[in-house]
Each structure stands twice: as structure tokens, then as C-alpha cells.
Amino acid sequence: EAQVTQNPRYLITVTGKKLTVTCSQNMNHEYMSWYRQDPGLGLRQIYYSMNVEVTDKGDVPEGYKVSRKEKRNFPLILESPSPNQTSLYFCASSHWLAGGGETQYFGPGTRLLVL
Amino acid sequence: GENVEQHPSTLSVQEGDSAVIKCTYSDSASNYFPWYKQELGKRPQLIIDIRSNVGEKKDQRIAVTLNKTAKHFSLHITETQPEDSAVYFCAASKNDYKLSFGAGTTVTVRA
């Protein structure tokens, strides 16, 4: 089954304790992206990756890191989480073709609470 | 960067009526405009998309229109049903794959 998976699905942590949210896709997609969703703000892009070892900042990258060492995985790292990073996080992936604009498939989401 | 504004933020319609959601974008270079539906507690899912070389696209009860000159695009849902109740997001993208979303519209279909 084609899918995007995220782990963990729910996480409660404390300020300053490093954490990683994993994202994996089995569709051989070149493009992967992380979003955060907050009430009244819609989805905002954190980082994206065009392919292995190619990443770039989205609209709200502060406080986050990513890596893309393998095509299928795109972990999101919070080195020192703060309460304003409490949010619902979605990973997404798609094929990348010249001309852009391919359908993105979203993971199930990770709900993070930073105390 | 791209700024996408979406209206209204909430929409309540009687079952069987039509629903229209409008979005405007700021970057004239944007060329891809998807719409996502997010049911309560679920992930966003693509329901329809349109590219800048097309003015209108239909898929059963759902249609999207694009006015490049005015930089706005709209989602039309006809003959609404209770299962259409959800949050709908519009988005815009250029070729660089930075996808910018609107703030969302909560649609409630009254039986």
C-alpha cells in the first residue's frame, strides 16, 4: 500500500529536550516536505527536500532541522523545543517533474505538545 | 514570498445547496493551485487541482476556476451532502515547490 508514515503520532515533551519526528514514504517520491498546522493559520511549510541531500527552507524554518540521507526518509529535528512549537505536524511527499506542481500525499500527522 | 488569502473562514450551507470558497494569491508566477479537504482528525487530501494554462476544471460535483489576471481561484461544490462537511484549504505554488496554503474554510452542511 502506497503511504506516508510518521512517528510518533503523539508526543508530550518539555522545553529544551531534543526530539526527532520521523517520516517515511514507500512511493519512491523525490520530493518531501514538512508542514505545521495551527488554528487559524492553515498549513505552513517548514522545510522541503527536492531529493537526497537537497533541502531548503520553507516559510517557518526557525527552530527546526531536517536531513535527507535516504530517498524514503525525511526526519524533522527539534534541537531545543519551545512551547511555541506546540502544533500538529504533517509530512508530505510527491514525485518531482520538470514544471512543478505534483500531487502531495500527506502523512497522518504528529501532534506535539511542548511544556 | 507568496501570500494566499482564503474566504470565507466558515461557511454553513443547507444540504443540496452550493458552496463557493475563494482564494487570492500574490505572486503572478504561481502556476499550480491545488485544493485539499481535511476531515476532522484526518490528514489533508487532494480533491482537485488546476494549472495556470487552464481556466476551469470539473470533477463530478466539484469544480475549480482560475482567473490569472485577477490572481484568484475558487472552489465550487454543487449539491452539497453531509460528507462534504470538512475544512478546505487552497494553495498556490511556483515551480520551486514551495507550496503556500490559505488559512482554511470550515464548511458545515446542514441536513
GROMACS .gro file of N, CA, C and O in nm, chain A residues 4 31 35 37 40-45 48 50 57-59 88 90 94-97 99-104 106-108, chain B residues 1-2 31-34 36 38 41-46 49 51 87 89 93-104:
model
  240
    4VAL      N    1   0.250   0.738   0.337
    4VAL     CA    2   0.346   0.819   0.411
    4VAL      C    3   0.320   0.793   0.558
    4VAL      O    4   0.206   0.803   0.603
   31TYR      N    5   1.034   1.431  -0.385
   31TYR     CA    6   1.008   1.550  -0.306
   31TYR      C    7   0.941   1.514  -0.174
   31TYR      O    8   0.846   1.434  -0.171
   35TYR      N    9   0.520   2.035   0.722
   35TYR     CA   10   0.431   2.146   0.748
   35TYR      C   11   0.390   2.143   0.896
   35TYR      O   12   0.386   2.038   0.958
   37GLN      N   13   0.056   2.280   1.132
   37GLN     CA   14  -0.079   2.331   1.121
   37GLN      C   15  -0.122   2.387   1.255
   37GLN      O   16  -0.120   2.317   1.357
   40GLY      N   17  -0.639   2.867   1.262
   40GLY     CA   18  -0.647   2.999   1.201
   40GLY      C   19  -0.533   3.036   1.109
   40GLY      O   20  -0.535   3.141   1.045
   41LEU      N   21  -0.430   2.949   1.102
   41LEU     CA   22  -0.313   2.980   1.019
   41LEU      C   23  -0.296   2.883   0.904
   41LEU      O   24  -0.205   2.900   0.821
   42GLY      N   25  -0.377   2.783   0.896
   42GLY     CA   26  -0.364   2.686   0.788
   42GLY      C   27  -0.237   2.604   0.802
   42GLY      O   28  -0.187   2.581   0.913
   43LEU      N   29  -0.184   2.562   0.690
   43LEU     CA   30  -0.061   2.482   0.687
   43LEU      C   31   0.054   2.572   0.645
   43LEU      O   32   0.045   2.642   0.544
   44ARG      N   33   0.162   2.566   0.719
   44ARG     CA   34   0.280   2.646   0.686
   44ARG      C   35   0.400   2.553   0.667
   44ARG      O   36   0.426   2.467   0.749
   45GLN      N   37   0.472   2.578   0.559
   45GLN     CA   38   0.582   2.490   0.523
   45GLN      C   39   0.705   2.521   0.608
   45GLN      O   40   0.746   2.637   0.621
   48TYR      N   41   1.162   2.170   0.299
   48TYR     CA   42   1.132   2.072   0.196
   48TYR      C   43   1.261   2.019   0.136
   48TYR      O   44   1.369   2.077   0.155
   50MET      N   45   1.411   1.838  -0.231
   50MET     CA   46   1.387   1.802  -0.370
   50MET      C   47   1.439   1.662  -0.403
   50MET      O   48   1.393   1.599  -0.497
   57LYS      N   49   1.471   2.580   0.297
   57LYS     CA   50   1.379   2.634   0.397
   57LYS      C   51   1.244   2.666   0.335
   57LYS      O   52   1.235   2.714   0.222
   58GLY      N   53   1.141   2.643   0.416
   58GLY     CA   54   1.008   2.688   0.382
   58GLY      C   55   0.983   2.824   0.443
   58GLY      O   56   1.075   2.904   0.461
   59ASP      N   57   0.860   2.849   0.484
   59ASP     CA   58   0.824   2.980   0.537
   59ASP      C   59   0.854   2.995   0.687
   59ASP      O   60   0.870   3.107   0.735
   88LEU      N   61   0.045   2.072   1.528
   88LEU     CA   62   0.021   1.948   1.454
   88LEU      C   63   0.111   1.950   1.332
   88LEU      O   64   0.106   2.045   1.252
   90PHE      N   65   0.268   1.778   0.981
   90PHE     CA   66   0.243   1.685   0.872
   90PHE      C   67   0.365   1.676   0.782
   90PHE      O   68   0.426   1.777   0.745
   94SER      N   69   0.583   1.378  -0.280
   94SER     CA   70   0.530   1.374  -0.416
   94SER      C   71   0.643   1.342  -0.513
   94SER      O   72   0.761   1.352  -0.478
   95HIS      N   73   0.605   1.307  -0.634
   95HIS     CA   74   0.705   1.298  -0.740
   95HIS      C   75   0.748   1.439  -0.778
   95HIS      O   76   0.675   1.535  -0.756
   96TRP      N   77   0.865   1.450  -0.832
   96TRP     CA   78   0.912   1.580  -0.882
   96TRP      C   79   0.935   1.565  -1.031
   96TRP      O   80   1.013   1.483  -1.075
   97LEU      N   81   0.864   1.647  -1.106
   97LEU     CA   82   0.883   1.650  -1.250
   97LEU      C   83   0.908   1.794  -1.292
   97LEU      O   84   0.862   1.885  -1.226
   99GLY      N   85   0.860   2.142  -1.426
   99GLY     CA   86   0.736   2.217  -1.437
   99GLY      C   87   0.662   2.227  -1.306
   99GLY      O   88   0.576   2.313  -1.289
  100GLY      N   89   0.694   2.141  -1.212
  100GLY     CA   90   0.640   2.154  -1.079
  100GLY      C   91   0.494   2.115  -1.065
  100GLY      O   92   0.431   2.072  -1.161
  101GLY      N   93   0.443   2.130  -0.943
  101GLY     CA   94   0.302   2.112  -0.917
  101GLY      C   95   0.253   1.970  -0.924
  101GLY      O   96   0.157   1.942  -0.997
  102GLU      N   97   0.313   1.882  -0.850
  102GLU     CA   98   0.264   1.744  -0.844
  102GLU      C   99   0.187   1.721  -0.715
  102GLU      O  100   0.211   1.783  -0.614
  103THR      N  101   0.095   1.626  -0.719
  103THR     CA  102   0.010   1.597  -0.605
  103THR      C  103   0.092   1.555  -0.484
  103THR      O  104   0.175   1.464  -0.493
  104GLN      N  105   0.068   1.620  -0.372
  104GLN     CA  106   0.136   1.584  -0.249
  104GLN      C  107   0.048   1.491  -0.166
  104GLN      O  108  -0.072   1.515  -0.151
  106PHE      N  109  -0.006   1.332   0.206
  106PHE     CA  110   0.025   1.367   0.344
  106PHE      C  111   0.029   1.244   0.434
  106PHE      O  112  -0.046   1.148   0.416
  107GLY      N  113   0.117   1.251   0.534
  107GLY     CA  114   0.119   1.153   0.640
  107GLY      C  115   0.004   1.178   0.736
  107GLY      O  116  -0.069   1.276   0.722
  108PRO      N  117  -0.012   1.094   0.839
  108PRO     CA  118  -0.126   1.103   0.931
  108PRO      C  119  -0.116   1.216   1.033
  108PRO      O  120  -0.214   1.248   1.098
  116GLY      N  121   0.755   3.653  -0.046
  116GLY     CA  122   0.704   3.523  -0.082
  116GLY      C  123   0.557   3.527  -0.117
  116GLY      O  124   0.491   3.631  -0.109
  117GLU      N  125   0.504   3.412  -0.152
  117GLU     CA  126   0.363   3.401  -0.190
  117GLU      C  127   0.273   3.423  -0.069
  117GLU      O  128   0.301   3.372   0.040
  146ASN      N  129   0.180   2.883  -1.058
  146ASN     CA  130   0.123   2.814  -1.174
  146ASN      C  131   0.050   2.685  -1.139
  146ASN      O  132   0.004   2.612  -1.226
  147TYR      N  133   0.039   2.656  -1.011
  147TYR     CA  134  -0.029   2.532  -0.969
  147TYR      C  135  -0.113   2.563  -0.847
  147TYR      O  136  -0.064   2.622  -0.751
  148PHE      N  137  -0.241   2.521  -0.852
  148PHE     CA  138  -0.336   2.561  -0.748
  148PHE      C  139  -0.418   2.440  -0.704
  148PHE      O  140  -0.522   2.409  -0.763
  149PRO      N  141  -0.373   2.372  -0.599
  149PRO     CA  142  -0.449   2.256  -0.550
  149PRO      C  143  -0.547   2.295  -0.440
  149PRO      O  144  -0.530   2.398  -0.373
  151TYR      N  145  -0.728   2.112  -0.098
  151TYR     CA  146  -0.724   1.998  -0.009
  151TYR      C  147  -0.845   2.000   0.084
  151TYR      O  148  -0.890   2.107   0.128
  153GLN      N  149  -0.981   1.845   0.450
  153GLN     CA  150  -0.935   1.781   0.573
  153GLN      C  151  -1.054   1.755   0.664
  153GLN      O  152  -1.113   1.849   0.719
  156GLY      N  153  -0.980   1.542   1.239
  156GLY     CA  154  -0.885   1.443   1.288
  156GLY      C  155  -0.811   1.366   1.181
  156GLY      O  156  -0.738   1.271   1.212
  157LYS      N  157  -0.828   1.407   1.055
  157LYS     CA  158  -0.764   1.333   0.945
  157LYS      C  159  -0.657   1.420   0.877
  157LYS      O  160  -0.643   1.538   0.906
  158ARG      N  161  -0.586   1.360   0.786
  158ARG     CA  162  -0.484   1.432   0.710
  158ARG      C  163  -0.547   1.503   0.591
  158ARG      O  164  -0.653   1.463   0.543
  159PRO      N  165  -0.484   1.610   0.542
  159PRO     CA  166  -0.535   1.675   0.420
  159PRO      C  167  -0.525   1.581   0.301
  159PRO      O  168  -0.427   1.507   0.287
  160GLN      N  169  -0.626   1.587   0.216
  160GLN     CA  170  -0.625   1.505   0.095
  160GLN      C  171  -0.663   1.592  -0.023
  160GLN      O  172  -0.759   1.669  -0.015
  161LEU      N  173  -0.589   1.574  -0.131
  161LEU     CA  174  -0.615   1.650  -0.253
  161LEU      C  175  -0.751   1.612  -0.309
  161LEU      O  176  -0.784   1.495  -0.322
  164ASP      N  177  -0.721   1.995  -0.849
  164ASP     CA  178  -0.616   2.095  -0.871
  164ASP      C  179  -0.629   2.152  -1.011
  164ASP      O  180  -0.697   2.096  -1.097
  166ARG      N  181  -0.398   2.394  -1.314
  166ARG     CA  182  -0.273   2.458  -1.354
  166ARG      C  183  -0.304   2.587  -1.428
  166ARG      O  184  -0.415   2.606  -1.477
  202VAL      N  185  -1.282   2.089   0.658
  202VAL     CA  186  -1.205   2.211   0.636
  202VAL      C  187  -1.140   2.200   0.499
  202VAL      O  188  -1.081   2.096   0.466
  204PHE      N  189  -0.873   2.369   0.222
  204PHE     CA  190  -0.757   2.457   0.206
  204PHE      C  191  -0.727   2.476   0.059
  204PHE      O  192  -0.719   2.380  -0.016
  208SER      N  193   0.144   2.745  -0.583
  208SER     CA  194   0.285   2.704  -0.592
  208SER      C  195   0.345   2.750  -0.723
  208SER      O  196   0.279   2.752  -0.826
  209LYS      N  197   0.473   2.785  -0.717
  209LYS     CA  198   0.551   2.810  -0.837
  209LYS      C  199   0.631   2.684  -0.867
  209LYS      O  200   0.620   2.583  -0.801
  210ASN      N  201   0.719   2.690  -0.960
  210ASN     CA  202   0.797   2.572  -0.997
  210ASN      C  203   0.898   2.530  -0.892
  210ASN      O  204   0.957   2.424  -0.902
  211ASP      N  205   0.920   2.618  -0.791
  211ASP     CA  206   1.022   2.583  -0.693
  211ASP      C  207   0.970   2.496  -0.580
  211ASP      O  208   1.040   2.471  -0.485
  212TYR      N  209   0.846   2.455  -0.588
  212TYR     CA  210   0.788   2.361  -0.493
  212TYR      C  211   0.766   2.414  -0.354
  212TYR      O  212   0.748   2.338  -0.261
  213LYS      N  213   0.765   2.543  -0.336
  213LYS     CA  214   0.721   2.598  -0.209
  213LYS      C  215   0.570   2.616  -0.219
  213LYS      O  216   0.522   2.698  -0.296
  214LEU      N  217   0.498   2.535  -0.145
  214LEU     CA  218   0.353   2.538  -0.150
  214LEU      C  219   0.301   2.625  -0.038
  214LEU      O  220   0.328   2.598   0.079
  215SER      N  221   0.226   2.731  -0.072
  215SER     CA  222   0.170   2.822   0.029
  215SER      C  223   0.020   2.799   0.039
  215SER      O  224  -0.050   2.802  -0.062
  216PHE      N  225  -0.028   2.781   0.162
  216PHE     CA  226  -0.168   2.748   0.185
  216PHE      C  227  -0.246   2.869   0.235
  216PHE      O  228  -0.192   2.957   0.303
  217GLY      N  229  -0.374   2.869   0.205
  217GLY     CA  230  -0.467   2.961   0.271
  217GLY      C  231  -0.495   2.913   0.412
  217GLY      O  232  -0.456   2.803   0.450
  218ALA      N  233  -0.566   2.995   0.489
  218ALA     CA  234  -0.591   2.964   0.631
  218ALA      C  235  -0.700   2.861   0.650
  218ALA      O  236  -0.718   2.810   0.761
  219GLY      N  237  -0.775   2.829   0.545
  219GLY     CA  238  -0.876   2.725   0.555
  219GLY      C  239  -1.018   2.779   0.568
  219GLY      O  240  -1.041   2.889   0.620
   0.00000   0.00000   0.00000
